[in-house]
Coordinates of C-alpha atoms in Angstrom, one line a residue:
X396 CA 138.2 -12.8 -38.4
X397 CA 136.0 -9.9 -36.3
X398 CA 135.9 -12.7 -33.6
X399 CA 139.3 -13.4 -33.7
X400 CA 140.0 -9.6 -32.9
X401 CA 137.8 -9.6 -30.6
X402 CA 139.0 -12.1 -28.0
X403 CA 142.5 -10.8 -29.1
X404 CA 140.8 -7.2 -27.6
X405 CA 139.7 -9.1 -24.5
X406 CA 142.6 -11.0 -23.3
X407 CA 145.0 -8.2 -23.8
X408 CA 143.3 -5.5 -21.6
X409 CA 143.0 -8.7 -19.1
X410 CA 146.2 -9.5 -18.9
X411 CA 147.3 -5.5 -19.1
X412 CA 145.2 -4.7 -16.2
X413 CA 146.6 -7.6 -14.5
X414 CA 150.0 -6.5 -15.2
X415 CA 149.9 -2.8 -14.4
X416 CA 148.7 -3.6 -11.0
X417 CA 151.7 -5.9 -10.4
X418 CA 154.2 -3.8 -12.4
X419 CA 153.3 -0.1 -11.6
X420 CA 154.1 -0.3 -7.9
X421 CA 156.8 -3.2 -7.7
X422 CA 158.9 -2.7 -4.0
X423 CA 162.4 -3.7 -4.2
X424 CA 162.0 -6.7 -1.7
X425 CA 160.4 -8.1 -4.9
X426 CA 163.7 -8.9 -6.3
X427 CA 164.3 -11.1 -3.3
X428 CA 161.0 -12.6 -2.3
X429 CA 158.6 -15.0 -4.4
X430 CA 154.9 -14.5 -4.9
X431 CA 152.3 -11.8 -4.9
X432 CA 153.0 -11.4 -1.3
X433 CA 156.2 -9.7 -2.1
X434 CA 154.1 -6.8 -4.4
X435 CA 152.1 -3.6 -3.2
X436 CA 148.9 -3.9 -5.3
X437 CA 146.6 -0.8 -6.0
X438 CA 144.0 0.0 -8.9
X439 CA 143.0 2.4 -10.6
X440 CA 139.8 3.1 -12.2
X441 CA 138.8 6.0 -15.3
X442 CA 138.3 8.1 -12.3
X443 CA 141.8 7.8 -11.5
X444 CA 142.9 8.5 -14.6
X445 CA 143.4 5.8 -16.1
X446 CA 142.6 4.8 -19.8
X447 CA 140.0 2.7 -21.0
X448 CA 140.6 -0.1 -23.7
X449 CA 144.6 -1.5 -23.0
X450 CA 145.8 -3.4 -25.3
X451 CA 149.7 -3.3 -24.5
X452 CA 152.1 -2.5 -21.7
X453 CA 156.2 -1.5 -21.9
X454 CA 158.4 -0.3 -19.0
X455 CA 161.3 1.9 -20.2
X456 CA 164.7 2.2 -18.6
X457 CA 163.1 5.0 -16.4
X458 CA 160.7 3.6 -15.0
X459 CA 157.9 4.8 -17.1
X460 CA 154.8 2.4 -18.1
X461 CA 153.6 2.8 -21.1
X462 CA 150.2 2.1 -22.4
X463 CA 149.2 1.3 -25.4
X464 CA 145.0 1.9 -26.0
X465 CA 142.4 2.3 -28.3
X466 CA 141.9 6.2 -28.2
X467 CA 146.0 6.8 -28.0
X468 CA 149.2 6.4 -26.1
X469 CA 149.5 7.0 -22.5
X470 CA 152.4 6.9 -19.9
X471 CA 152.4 6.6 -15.9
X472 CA 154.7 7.5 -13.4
X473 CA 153.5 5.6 -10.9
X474 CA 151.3 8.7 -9.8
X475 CA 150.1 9.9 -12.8
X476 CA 148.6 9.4 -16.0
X477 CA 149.0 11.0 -19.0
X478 CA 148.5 10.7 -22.4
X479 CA 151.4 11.3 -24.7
X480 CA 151.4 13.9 -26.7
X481 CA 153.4 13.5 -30.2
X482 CA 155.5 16.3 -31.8
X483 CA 153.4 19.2 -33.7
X484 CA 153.2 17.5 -37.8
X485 CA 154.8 14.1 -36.6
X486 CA 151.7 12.5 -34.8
X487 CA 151.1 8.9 -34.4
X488 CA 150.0 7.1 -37.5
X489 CA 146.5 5.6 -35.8
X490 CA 145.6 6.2 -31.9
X491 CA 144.2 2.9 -31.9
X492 CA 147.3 1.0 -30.4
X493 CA 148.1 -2.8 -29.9
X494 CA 151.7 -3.9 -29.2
X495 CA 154.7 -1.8 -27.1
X496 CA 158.3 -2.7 -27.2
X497 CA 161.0 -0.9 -25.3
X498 CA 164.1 -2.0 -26.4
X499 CA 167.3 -3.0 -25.2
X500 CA 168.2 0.4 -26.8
X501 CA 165.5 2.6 -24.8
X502 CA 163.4 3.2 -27.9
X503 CA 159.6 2.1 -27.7
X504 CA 157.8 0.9 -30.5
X505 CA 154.5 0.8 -31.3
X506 CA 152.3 -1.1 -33.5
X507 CA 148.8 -0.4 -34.6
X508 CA 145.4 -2.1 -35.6
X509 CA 145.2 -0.9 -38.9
X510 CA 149.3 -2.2 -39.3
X511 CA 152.2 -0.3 -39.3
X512 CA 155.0 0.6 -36.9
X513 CA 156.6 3.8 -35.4
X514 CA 159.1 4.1 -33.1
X515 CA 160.5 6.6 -30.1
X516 CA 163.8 7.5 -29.5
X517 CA 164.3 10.4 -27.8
X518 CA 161.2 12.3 -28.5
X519 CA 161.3 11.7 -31.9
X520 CA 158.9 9.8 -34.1
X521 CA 159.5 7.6 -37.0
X522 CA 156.7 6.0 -39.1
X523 CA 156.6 2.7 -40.7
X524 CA 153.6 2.5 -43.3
X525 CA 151.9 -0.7 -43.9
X526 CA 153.8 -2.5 -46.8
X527 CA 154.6 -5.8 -48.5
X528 CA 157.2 -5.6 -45.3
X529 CA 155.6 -4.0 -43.2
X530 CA 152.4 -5.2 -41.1
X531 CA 149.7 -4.0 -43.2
X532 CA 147.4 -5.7 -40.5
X533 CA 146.4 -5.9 -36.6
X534 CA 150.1 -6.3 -34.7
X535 CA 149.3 -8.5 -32.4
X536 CA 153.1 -8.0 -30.2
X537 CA 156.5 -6.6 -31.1
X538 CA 159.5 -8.7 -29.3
X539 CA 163.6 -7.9 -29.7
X540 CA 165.8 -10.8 -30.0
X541 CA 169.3 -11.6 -28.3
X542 CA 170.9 -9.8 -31.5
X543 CA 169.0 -6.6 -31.1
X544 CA 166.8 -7.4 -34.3
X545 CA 162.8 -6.4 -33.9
X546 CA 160.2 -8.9 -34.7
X547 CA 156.8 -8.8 -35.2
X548 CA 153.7 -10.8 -35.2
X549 CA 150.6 -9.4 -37.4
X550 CA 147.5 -10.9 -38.7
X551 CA 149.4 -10.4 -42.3
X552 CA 152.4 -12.6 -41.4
X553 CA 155.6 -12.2 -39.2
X554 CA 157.8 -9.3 -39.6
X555 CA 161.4 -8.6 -38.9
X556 CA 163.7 -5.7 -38.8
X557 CA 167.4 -6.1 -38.7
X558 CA 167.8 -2.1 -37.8
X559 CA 168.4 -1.3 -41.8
X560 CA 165.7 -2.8 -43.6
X561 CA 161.9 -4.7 -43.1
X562 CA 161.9 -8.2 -43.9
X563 CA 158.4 -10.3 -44.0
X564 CA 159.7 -13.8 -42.8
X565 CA 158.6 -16.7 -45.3
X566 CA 159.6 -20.0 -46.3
X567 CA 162.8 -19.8 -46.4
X568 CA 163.1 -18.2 -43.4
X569 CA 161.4 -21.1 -41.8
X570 CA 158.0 -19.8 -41.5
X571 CA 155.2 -20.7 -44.4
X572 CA 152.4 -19.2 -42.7
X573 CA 150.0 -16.2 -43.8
X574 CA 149.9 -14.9 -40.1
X575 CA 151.7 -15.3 -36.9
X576 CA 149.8 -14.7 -33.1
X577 CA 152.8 -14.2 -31.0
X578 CA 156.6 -14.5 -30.6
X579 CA 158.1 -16.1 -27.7
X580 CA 161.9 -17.0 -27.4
X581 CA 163.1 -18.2 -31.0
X582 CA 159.4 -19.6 -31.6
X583 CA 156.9 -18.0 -33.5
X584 CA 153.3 -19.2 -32.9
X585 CA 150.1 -19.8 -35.9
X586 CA 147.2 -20.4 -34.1
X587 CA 145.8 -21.7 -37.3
X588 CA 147.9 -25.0 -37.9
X589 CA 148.7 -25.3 -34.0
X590 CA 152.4 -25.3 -35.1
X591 CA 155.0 -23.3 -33.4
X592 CA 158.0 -22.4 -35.5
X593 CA 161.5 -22.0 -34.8
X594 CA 162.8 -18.4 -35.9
X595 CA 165.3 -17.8 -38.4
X596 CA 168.0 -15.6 -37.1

């Protein structure tokens, strides 16, 4: 399983890196052109201020990238980094983080390593604990749906929340698996089997 995690580590600071130099300084003649050609790229380095160790990115309605790392959460303006600083007795429930969401609704979750979710809405904190249904395990992405509902896939099943209550997704939801690697479209992925699944909804 420590192998597992660790090319799960690899590829997502990859592909983070990858994406924050396409997303981070998109020009609007992006919208119109196709390929790289239509992108300013720039990097940035610890120097710069940028974090070590990404796991996940999110882009809020503002603008604002959000990076999710092993040693905390951080945001960028495009300028600047920062790290984000949670409200005094509300912190976040691990600083090593793995999966970003922002929502349709402008709230970012965040899922952890150890498991568990917490969620953003205007600069408040909530906190999800691990639980029988809630990732108690590595969150490997959080994805919305076309109905607003919040799925996620952990290394101790697939999750879902319906903005009430936690649900862990099982067999009669249409998924019999012990884990789920990803979620893309109404399909969730076991690496395991080499199945994909299609979601209940």
């Amino acid at each position: 399983m420590s192998s597992v995690i660790a090319t799960a580590r690899r590829w997502a600071t990859l592909s983070c890196l990858t994406c924050v130099l396409l997303l981070a300084h998109m020009e609007p003649a992006a919208a119109t052109s196709s390929g790289l050609a239509a992108y300013h790229r720039s990097t940035w380095s610890q120097q710069d201020g940028a974090p070590p160790d990404i796991w996940a990115l999110a882009q809020d309605p503002g603008g604002t990238l959000w990076l999710g790392t092993g040693i905390g959460l951080y945001r960028f303006d495009g300028i600047h980094f920062e790290r984000y600083n949670a409200p005094q007795g509300n912190g976040l429930a691990s600083s090593n983080i793995t999966a970003l969401l922002a929502d349709s609704r402008g709230r970012l979750w965040i899922g952890f390593y150890p498991g568990g979710i917490s969620v953003l809405e205007a600069g408040r904190l909530k906190h999800y604990p691990p639980s029988p249904v809630v990732p108690a395990g590595l969150v490997m992405r959080i994805a919305e749906d076309r109905a607003g509902d919040i799925w996620v896939p952990s290394f101790t099943g697939l999750y879902r929340f319906d903005g009430d209550r936690w649900q862990r997704a099982g067999a009669g939801m249409g998924f019999p698996y012990r884990y789920a690697d990803d979620v893309l479209g109404g399909m969730a992925f076991n690496t395991t089997t080499g199945r994909a699944t299609r979601r209940a909804t």
